[in-house]
Amino acid sequence: KNQVEQSPQSLIILEGKNCTLQCNYTVSPFSNLRWYKQDTGRGPVSLTIMTFSENTKSNGRYTATLDADTKQSSLHITASQLSDSASYICVVRGSNYQLIWGAGTKLIIKP
Amino acid sequence: DTAVSQTPKYLVTQMGNDKSIKCEQNLGHDTMYWYKQDSKKFLKIMFSYNNKELIINETVPNRFSPKSPDKAHLNLHINSLELGDSAVYFCASSQRQGTSYEQYFGPGTRLTVT
């Protein structure tokens, strides 16, 4: 069964600290993997998209990694800011037009 | 200017009623989508339209019907609302058909059925 699992479910860190969010998937065949940021009360916004051949991709303070062999991805946030408080969702594209969404990690940045 | 807009943002209604949610995109995209985000925060695709043609129709009840008057609009009409329909509904659009293209999401409509 195609699934995307994210951990932790929620995370609280202090402003300025780094953190890493995890995404494990069982989607096959694999086409690409995206990380979205969803602010409370807003729609998801794409942060990165990674294909099979990409291991690392950065977008400002966000760095995503992908290990297609172990079917794992991570999103590393450097020097966190209060505005990083949001849910981060991992989405994997499977066959045809299928997108498999994870439940997200709720990140809270405290001053 | 807002790229993908939805109205209303909040909708509270009683069981059995019929309601519509409107969506408009000004990005010139060919494809639009409707998603449902349940209480567990999973987003599940409901429909997508490409140039007025329905191309994905997941296993949603036929009480839900998408209507696209033109390429820039995809409205969601729901008949005989049930308690389980309570959720946040997101509209999205992408340049073309296919999930390789980035999807841009609207702000969501929180539907509460009492």
PDB file of C-alpha atoms in Angstrom:
ATOM      1  CA  LYS A   1       0.000   0.000   0.000  1.00  0.00           C
ATOM      2  CA  ASN A   2       1.340   3.431  -0.954  1.00  0.00           C
ATOM      3  CA  GLN A   3       1.933   5.440   2.204  1.00  0.00           C
ATOM      4  CA  VAL A   4       3.857   8.474   3.409  1.00  0.00           C
ATOM      5  CA  GLU A   5       4.714   8.656   7.085  1.00  0.00           C
ATOM      6  CA  GLN A   6       6.192  11.691   8.781  1.00  0.00           C
ATOM      7  CA  SER A   7       7.890  12.138  12.111  1.00  0.00           C
ATOM      8  CA  PRO A   8       7.738  13.640  14.573  1.00  0.00           C
ATOM      9  CA  GLN A   9       4.040  14.447  14.630  1.00  0.00           C
ATOM     10  CA  SER A  10       4.862  17.737  16.349  1.00  0.00           C
ATOM     11  CA  LEU A  11       7.996  19.549  17.398  1.00  0.00           C
ATOM     12  CA  ILE A  12       8.710  22.571  19.575  1.00  0.00           C
ATOM     13  CA  ILE A  13      12.086  24.322  19.367  1.00  0.00           C
ATOM     14  CA  LEU A  14      13.534  27.655  20.386  1.00  0.00           C
ATOM     15  CA  GLU A  15      14.052  30.422  17.865  1.00  0.00           C
ATOM     16  CA  GLY A  16      17.474  30.233  16.269  1.00  0.00           C
ATOM     17  CA  LYS A  17      17.840  26.470  16.698  1.00  0.00           C
ATOM     18  CA  ASN A  18      18.040  23.942  13.873  1.00  0.00           C
ATOM     19  CA  CYS A  19      15.692  21.025  13.375  1.00  0.00           C
ATOM     20  CA  THR A  20      15.174  18.062  11.051  1.00  0.00           C
ATOM     21  CA  LEU A  21      11.870  16.579   9.965  1.00  0.00           C
ATOM     22  CA  GLN A  22      11.601  13.046   8.608  1.00  0.00           C
ATOM     23  CA  CYS A  23       9.563  11.469   5.834  1.00  0.00           C
ATOM     24  CA  ASN A  24       9.439   7.749   5.031  1.00  0.00           C
ATOM     25  CA  TYR A  25       7.480   6.452   2.066  1.00  0.00           C
ATOM     26  CA  THR A  26       6.471   3.167   0.522  1.00  0.00           C
ATOM     27  CA  VAL A  27       5.205   4.662  -2.737  1.00  0.00           C
ATOM     28  CA  SER A  28       6.272   2.694  -5.797  1.00  0.00           C
ATOM     29  CA  PRO A  29       7.034   3.483  -8.515  1.00  0.00           C
ATOM     30  CA  PHE A  30       8.545   6.739  -7.331  1.00  0.00           C
ATOM     31  CA  SER A  31       8.568   9.850  -9.465  1.00  0.00           C
ATOM     32  CA  ASN A  32       9.254  12.821  -7.221  1.00  0.00           C
ATOM     33  CA  LEU A  33       8.957  14.065  -3.656  1.00  0.00           C
ATOM     34  CA  ARG A  34       7.854  17.480  -2.487  1.00  0.00           C
ATOM     35  CA  TRP A  35       7.927  19.308   0.794  1.00  0.00           C
ATOM     36  CA  TYR A  36       5.157  21.802   1.482  1.00  0.00           C
ATOM     37  CA  LYS A  37       4.805  24.408   4.218  1.00  0.00           C
ATOM     38  CA  GLN A  38       1.275  25.039   5.438  1.00  0.00           C
ATOM     39  CA  ASP A  39       0.674  28.001   7.709  1.00  0.00           C
ATOM     40  CA  THR A  40      -2.364  27.817   9.979  1.00  0.00           C
ATOM     41  CA  GLY A  41      -5.481  28.693   8.050  1.00  0.00           C
ATOM     42  CA  ARG A  42      -3.676  28.799   4.707  1.00  0.00           C
ATOM     43  CA  GLY A  43      -3.098  26.495   1.773  1.00  0.00           C
ATOM     44  CA  PRO A  44       0.146  24.519   1.348  1.00  0.00           C
ATOM     45  CA  VAL A  45       3.073  26.247  -0.366  1.00  0.00           C
ATOM     46  CA  SER A  46       5.769  24.247  -2.137  1.00  0.00           C
ATOM     47  CA  LEU A  47       9.283  24.434  -0.668  1.00  0.00           C
ATOM     48  CA  THR A  48      11.202  21.912  -2.756  1.00  0.00           C
ATOM     49  CA  ILE A  49      10.686  19.155  -5.295  1.00  0.00           C
ATOM     50  CA  MET A  50      13.168  16.327  -5.664  1.00  0.00           C
ATOM     51  CA  THR A  51      13.440  13.685  -8.351  1.00  0.00           C
ATOM     52  CA  PHE A  52      14.997  10.248  -8.122  1.00  0.00           C
ATOM     53  CA  SER A  53      18.481  11.444  -9.054  1.00  0.00           C
ATOM     54  CA  GLU A  54      18.655  14.344  -6.595  1.00  0.00           C
ATOM     55  CA  ASN A  55      20.134  13.826  -3.139  1.00  0.00           C
ATOM     56  CA  THR A  56      20.026  17.340  -1.754  1.00  0.00           C
ATOM     57  CA  LYS A  57      18.210  20.529  -2.603  1.00  0.00           C
ATOM     58  CA  SER A  58      18.205  23.830  -0.748  1.00  0.00           C
ATOM     59  CA  ASN A  59      15.765  26.713  -0.612  1.00  0.00           C
ATOM     60  CA  GLY A  60      17.169  29.403   1.651  1.00  0.00           C
ATOM     61  CA  ARG A  61      17.298  28.034   5.194  1.00  0.00           C
ATOM     62  CA  TYR A  62      15.481  24.864   4.109  1.00  0.00           C
ATOM     63  CA  THR A  63      17.495  21.862   2.899  1.00  0.00           C
ATOM     64  CA  ALA A  64      15.818  18.682   1.750  1.00  0.00           C
ATOM     65  CA  THR A  65      17.575  15.357   1.326  1.00  0.00           C
ATOM     66  CA  LEU A  66      16.417  12.236  -0.457  1.00  0.00           C
ATOM     67  CA  ASP A  67      17.612   8.664  -0.229  1.00  0.00           C
ATOM     68  CA  ALA A  68      15.671   6.778  -2.880  1.00  0.00           C
ATOM     69  CA  ASP A  69      17.230   3.467  -1.844  1.00  0.00           C
ATOM     70  CA  THR A  70      15.908   3.589   1.706  1.00  0.00           C
ATOM     71  CA  LYS A  71      12.880   5.651   0.654  1.00  0.00           C
ATOM     72  CA  GLN A  72      13.560   8.380   3.152  1.00  0.00           C
ATOM     73  CA  SER A  73      13.619  12.147   2.959  1.00  0.00           C
ATOM     74  CA  SER A  74      14.387  14.825   5.490  1.00  0.00           C
ATOM     75  CA  LEU A  75      13.821  18.547   5.704  1.00  0.00           C
ATOM     76  CA  HIS A  76      16.420  20.474   7.680  1.00  0.00           C
ATOM     77  CA  ILE A  77      15.640  23.983   8.866  1.00  0.00           C
ATOM     78  CA  THR A  78      18.585  26.136   9.858  1.00  0.00           C
ATOM     79  CA  ALA A  79      18.489  29.060  12.299  1.00  0.00           C
ATOM     80  CA  SER A  80      14.741  28.806  12.815  1.00  0.00           C
ATOM     81  CA  GLN A  81      12.565  31.896  12.875  1.00  0.00           C
ATOM     82  CA  LEU A  82       9.160  32.503  14.403  1.00  0.00           C
ATOM     83  CA  SER A  83       7.686  32.549  10.899  1.00  0.00           C
ATOM     84  CA  ASP A  84       8.775  28.941  10.416  1.00  0.00           C
ATOM     85  CA  SER A  85       5.964  27.862  12.739  1.00  0.00           C
ATOM     86  CA  ALA A  86       3.728  25.817  10.453  1.00  0.00           C
ATOM     87  CA  SER A  87       2.933  22.283   9.346  1.00  0.00           C
ATOM     88  CA  TYR A  88       5.423  20.698   6.961  1.00  0.00           C
ATOM     89  CA  ILE A  89       3.988  18.119   4.635  1.00  0.00           C
ATOM     90  CA  CYS A  90       5.828  15.516   2.579  1.00  0.00           C
ATOM     91  CA  VAL A  91       4.150  14.511  -0.688  1.00  0.00           C
ATOM     92  CA  VAL A  92       5.281  11.675  -2.952  1.00  0.00           C
ATOM     93  CA  ARG A  93       4.221  11.201  -6.549  1.00  0.00           C
ATOM     94  CA  GLY A  94       3.415   7.648  -7.475  1.00  0.00           C
ATOM     95  CA  SER A  95       2.064   6.167 -10.668  1.00  0.00           C
ATOM     96  CA  ASN A  96      -0.167   8.059 -13.069  1.00  0.00           C
ATOM     97  CA  TYR A  97      -1.368  11.268 -11.444  1.00  0.00           C
ATOM     98  CA  GLN A  98      -1.360   9.947  -7.901  1.00  0.00           C
ATOM     99  CA  LEU A  99       0.031  12.185  -5.174  1.00  0.00           C
ATOM    100  CA  ILE A 100       0.356  10.606  -1.727  1.00  0.00           C
ATOM    101  CA  TRP A 101       0.240  13.159   1.086  1.00  0.00           C
ATOM    102  CA  GLY A 102       1.717  12.701   4.538  1.00  0.00           C
ATOM    103  CA  ALA A 103      -0.097  13.969   7.616  1.00  0.00           C
ATOM    104  CA  GLY A 104       2.575  16.575   8.258  1.00  0.00           C
ATOM    105  CA  THR A 105       4.773  17.641  11.149  1.00  0.00           C
ATOM    106  CA  LYS A 106       3.529  20.565  13.184  1.00  0.00           C
ATOM    107  CA  LEU A 107       6.497  22.782  14.021  1.00  0.00           C
ATOM    108  CA  ILE A 108       6.275  25.444  16.727  1.00  0.00           C
ATOM    109  CA  ILE A 109       9.057  27.958  17.141  1.00  0.00           C
ATOM    110  CA  LYS A 110       9.193  29.621  20.554  1.00  0.00           C
ATOM    111  CA  PRO A 111      10.971  32.929  21.218  1.00  0.00           C
TER     112      PRO A 111
ATOM    113  CA  ASP B   1      -3.180  39.960  -6.612  1.00  0.00           C
ATOM    114  CA  THR B   2      -4.275  36.646  -5.145  1.00  0.00           C
ATOM    115  CA  ALA B   3      -3.301  33.751  -7.414  1.00  0.00           C
ATOM    116  CA  VAL B   4      -5.894  31.213  -6.272  1.00  0.00           C
ATOM    117  CA  SER B   5      -8.885  32.495  -4.361  1.00  0.00           C
ATOM    118  CA  GLN B   6     -11.783  30.701  -2.708  1.00  0.00           C
ATOM    119  CA  THR B   7     -15.077  31.886  -1.287  1.00  0.00           C
ATOM    120  CA  PRO B   8     -16.327  31.658   1.314  1.00  0.00           C
ATOM    121  CA  LYS B   9     -13.489  31.167   3.790  1.00  0.00           C
ATOM    122  CA  TYR B  10     -15.887  29.796   6.403  1.00  0.00           C
ATOM    123  CA  LEU B  11     -19.176  27.996   5.833  1.00  0.00           C
ATOM    124  CA  VAL B  12     -21.451  26.751   8.589  1.00  0.00           C
ATOM    125  CA  THR B  13     -24.596  24.946   7.557  1.00  0.00           C
ATOM    126  CA  GLN B  14     -27.038  22.273   8.646  1.00  0.00           C
ATOM    127  CA  MET B  15     -27.296  18.679   7.539  1.00  0.00           C
ATOM    128  CA  GLY B  16     -29.305  18.168   4.403  1.00  0.00           C
ATOM    129  CA  ASN B  17     -28.553  21.576   2.906  1.00  0.00           C
ATOM    130  CA  ASP B  18     -26.952  22.179  -0.486  1.00  0.00           C
ATOM    131  CA  LYS B  19     -23.955  24.497  -0.691  1.00  0.00           C
ATOM    132  CA  SER B  20     -21.325  25.671  -3.171  1.00  0.00           C
ATOM    133  CA  ILE B  21     -17.720  26.765  -2.796  1.00  0.00           C
ATOM    134  CA  LYS B  22     -16.216  28.942  -5.496  1.00  0.00           C
ATOM    135  CA  CYS B  23     -12.644  28.930  -6.757  1.00  0.00           C
ATOM    136  CA  GLU B  24     -10.874  31.222  -9.182  1.00  0.00           C
ATOM    137  CA  GLN B  25      -7.277  31.319 -10.407  1.00  0.00           C
ATOM    138  CA  ASN B  26      -5.666  34.187 -12.289  1.00  0.00           C
ATOM    139  CA  LEU B  27      -2.470  32.329 -13.204  1.00  0.00           C
ATOM    140  CA  GLY B  28      -3.621  31.220 -16.635  1.00  0.00           C
ATOM    141  CA  HIS B  29      -3.250  27.581 -15.594  1.00  0.00           C
ATOM    142  CA  ASP B  30      -4.847  24.754 -17.522  1.00  0.00           C
ATOM    143  CA  THR B  31      -5.621  22.436 -14.605  1.00  0.00           C
ATOM    144  CA  MET B  32      -7.522  22.982 -11.358  1.00  0.00           C
ATOM    145  CA  TYR B  33      -8.111  20.681  -8.395  1.00  0.00           C
ATOM    146  CA  TRP B  34     -10.240  20.233  -5.308  1.00  0.00           C
ATOM    147  CA  TYR B  35      -8.794  18.672  -2.164  1.00  0.00           C
ATOM    148  CA  LYS B  36     -10.355  17.740   1.161  1.00  0.00           C
ATOM    149  CA  GLN B  37      -8.278  18.033   4.336  1.00  0.00           C
ATOM    150  CA  ASP B  38      -9.764  16.043   7.164  1.00  0.00           C
ATOM    151  CA  SER B  39      -9.245  16.376  10.911  1.00  0.00           C
ATOM    152  CA  LYS B  40      -6.089  14.264  10.707  1.00  0.00           C
ATOM    153  CA  LYS B  41      -4.649  16.810   8.277  1.00  0.00           C
ATOM    154  CA  PHE B  42      -4.344  14.458   5.313  1.00  0.00           C
ATOM    155  CA  LEU B  43      -5.087  16.126   1.995  1.00  0.00           C
ATOM    156  CA  LYS B  44      -7.028  13.919  -0.373  1.00  0.00           C
ATOM    157  CA  ILE B  45      -7.658  14.862  -3.959  1.00  0.00           C
ATOM    158  CA  MET B  46     -11.294  14.912  -4.977  1.00  0.00           C
ATOM    159  CA  PHE B  47     -11.339  16.223  -8.527  1.00  0.00           C
ATOM    160  CA  SER B  48      -9.212  17.847 -11.149  1.00  0.00           C
ATOM    161  CA  TYR B  49     -10.204  19.594 -14.349  1.00  0.00           C
ATOM    162  CA  ASN B  50      -8.094  20.200 -17.425  1.00  0.00           C
ATOM    163  CA  ASN B  51      -9.584  22.602 -19.936  1.00  0.00           C
ATOM    164  CA  LYS B  52     -13.088  21.855 -18.682  1.00  0.00           C
ATOM    165  CA  GLU B  53     -12.558  18.120 -18.848  1.00  0.00           C
ATOM    166  CA  LEU B  54     -12.696  16.006 -15.715  1.00  0.00           C
ATOM    167  CA  ILE B  55      -9.509  13.968 -15.626  1.00  0.00           C
ATOM    168  CA  ILE B  56      -9.467  12.603 -12.086  1.00  0.00           C
ATOM    169  CA  ASN B  57     -12.486  11.634 -10.071  1.00  0.00           C
ATOM    170  CA  GLU B  58     -11.493   9.877  -6.865  1.00  0.00           C
ATOM    171  CA  THR B  59     -14.016   7.818  -4.922  1.00  0.00           C
ATOM    172  CA  VAL B  60     -16.068  10.700  -3.601  1.00  0.00           C
ATOM    173  CA  PRO B  61     -19.838  10.566  -3.112  1.00  0.00           C
ATOM    174  CA  ASN B  62     -21.851  11.756  -6.063  1.00  0.00           C
ATOM    175  CA  ARG B  63     -23.305  14.414  -3.762  1.00  0.00           C
ATOM    176  CA  PHE B  64     -20.157  16.302  -4.672  1.00  0.00           C
ATOM    177  CA  SER B  65     -20.096  17.780  -8.151  1.00  0.00           C
ATOM    178  CA  PRO B  66     -17.432  20.044  -9.643  1.00  0.00           C
ATOM    179  CA  LYS B  67     -18.539  22.686 -12.084  1.00  0.00           C
ATOM    180  CA  SER B  68     -16.182  24.633 -14.332  1.00  0.00           C
ATOM    181  CA  PRO B  69     -17.773  27.510 -16.269  1.00  0.00           C
ATOM    182  CA  ASP B  70     -14.374  28.411 -17.763  1.00  0.00           C
ATOM    183  CA  LYS B  71     -10.688  27.610 -17.422  1.00  0.00           C
ATOM    184  CA  ALA B  72     -10.203  30.061 -14.558  1.00  0.00           C
ATOM    185  CA  HIS B  73     -12.992  28.730 -12.340  1.00  0.00           C
ATOM    186  CA  LEU B  74     -13.733  25.405 -10.682  1.00  0.00           C
ATOM    187  CA  ASN B  75     -16.628  25.465  -8.253  1.00  0.00           C
ATOM    188  CA  LEU B  76     -17.582  22.671  -5.885  1.00  0.00           C
ATOM    189  CA  HIS B  77     -21.249  21.956  -5.292  1.00  0.00           C
ATOM    190  CA  ILE B  78     -22.330  19.693  -2.455  1.00  0.00           C
ATOM    191  CA  ASN B  79     -25.842  18.282  -2.123  1.00  0.00           C
ATOM    192  CA  SER B  80     -27.499  16.908   1.014  1.00  0.00           C
ATOM    193  CA  LEU B  81     -24.631  17.795   3.334  1.00  0.00           C
ATOM    194  CA  GLU B  82     -23.667  15.283   6.012  1.00  0.00           C
ATOM    195  CA  LEU B  83     -21.771  15.646   9.282  1.00  0.00           C
ATOM    196  CA  GLY B  84     -18.801  13.802   7.761  1.00  0.00           C
ATOM    197  CA  ASP B  85     -18.435  16.467   5.111  1.00  0.00           C
ATOM    198  CA  SER B  86     -17.051  18.830   7.741  1.00  0.00           C
ATOM    199  CA  ALA B  87     -13.482  19.561   6.694  1.00  0.00           C
ATOM    200  CA  VAL B  88     -11.301  22.161   5.044  1.00  0.00           C
ATOM    201  CA  TYR B  89     -11.596  22.179   1.254  1.00  0.00           C
ATOM    202  CA  PHE B  90      -8.696  23.482  -0.817  1.00  0.00           C
ATOM    203  CA  CYS B  91      -8.736  24.524  -4.421  1.00  0.00           C
ATOM    204  CA  ALA B  92      -5.471  24.372  -6.369  1.00  0.00           C
ATOM    205  CA  SER B  93      -4.218  24.926  -9.893  1.00  0.00           C
ATOM    206  CA  SER B  94      -1.213  23.906 -11.968  1.00  0.00           C
ATOM    207  CA  GLN B  95       0.136  25.065 -15.307  1.00  0.00           C
ATOM    208  CA  ARG B  96      -0.656  21.806 -17.013  1.00  0.00           C
ATOM    209  CA  GLN B  97      -2.027  18.363 -16.380  1.00  0.00           C
ATOM    210  CA  GLY B  98       0.197  15.996 -14.433  1.00  0.00           C
ATOM    211  CA  THR B  99       1.683  16.030 -10.972  1.00  0.00           C
ATOM    212  CA  SER B 100       5.125  17.055 -12.192  1.00  0.00           C
ATOM    213  CA  TYR B 101       3.792  20.584 -12.344  1.00  0.00           C
ATOM    214  CA  GLU B 102       3.727  22.578  -9.142  1.00  0.00           C
ATOM    215  CA  GLN B 103       0.306  23.094  -7.644  1.00  0.00           C
ATOM    216  CA  TYR B 104      -0.696  26.440  -6.188  1.00  0.00           C
ATOM    217  CA  PHE B 105      -3.245  26.297  -3.420  1.00  0.00           C
ATOM    218  CA  GLY B 106      -6.009  28.618  -2.351  1.00  0.00           C
ATOM    219  CA  PRO B 107      -6.509  29.640   1.287  1.00  0.00           C
ATOM    220  CA  GLY B 108      -9.085  26.939   1.961  1.00  0.00           C
ATOM    221  CA  THR B 109     -12.748  26.888   2.944  1.00  0.00           C
ATOM    222  CA  ARG B 110     -13.603  25.522   6.364  1.00  0.00           C
ATOM    223  CA  LEU B 111     -16.950  23.751   6.098  1.00  0.00           C
ATOM    224  CA  THR B 112     -18.788  22.889   9.295  1.00  0.00           C
ATOM    225  CA  VAL B 113     -21.951  20.827   9.070  1.00  0.00           C
ATOM    226  CA  THR B 114     -24.135  20.831  12.187  1.00  0.00           C
TER     227      THR B 114
END
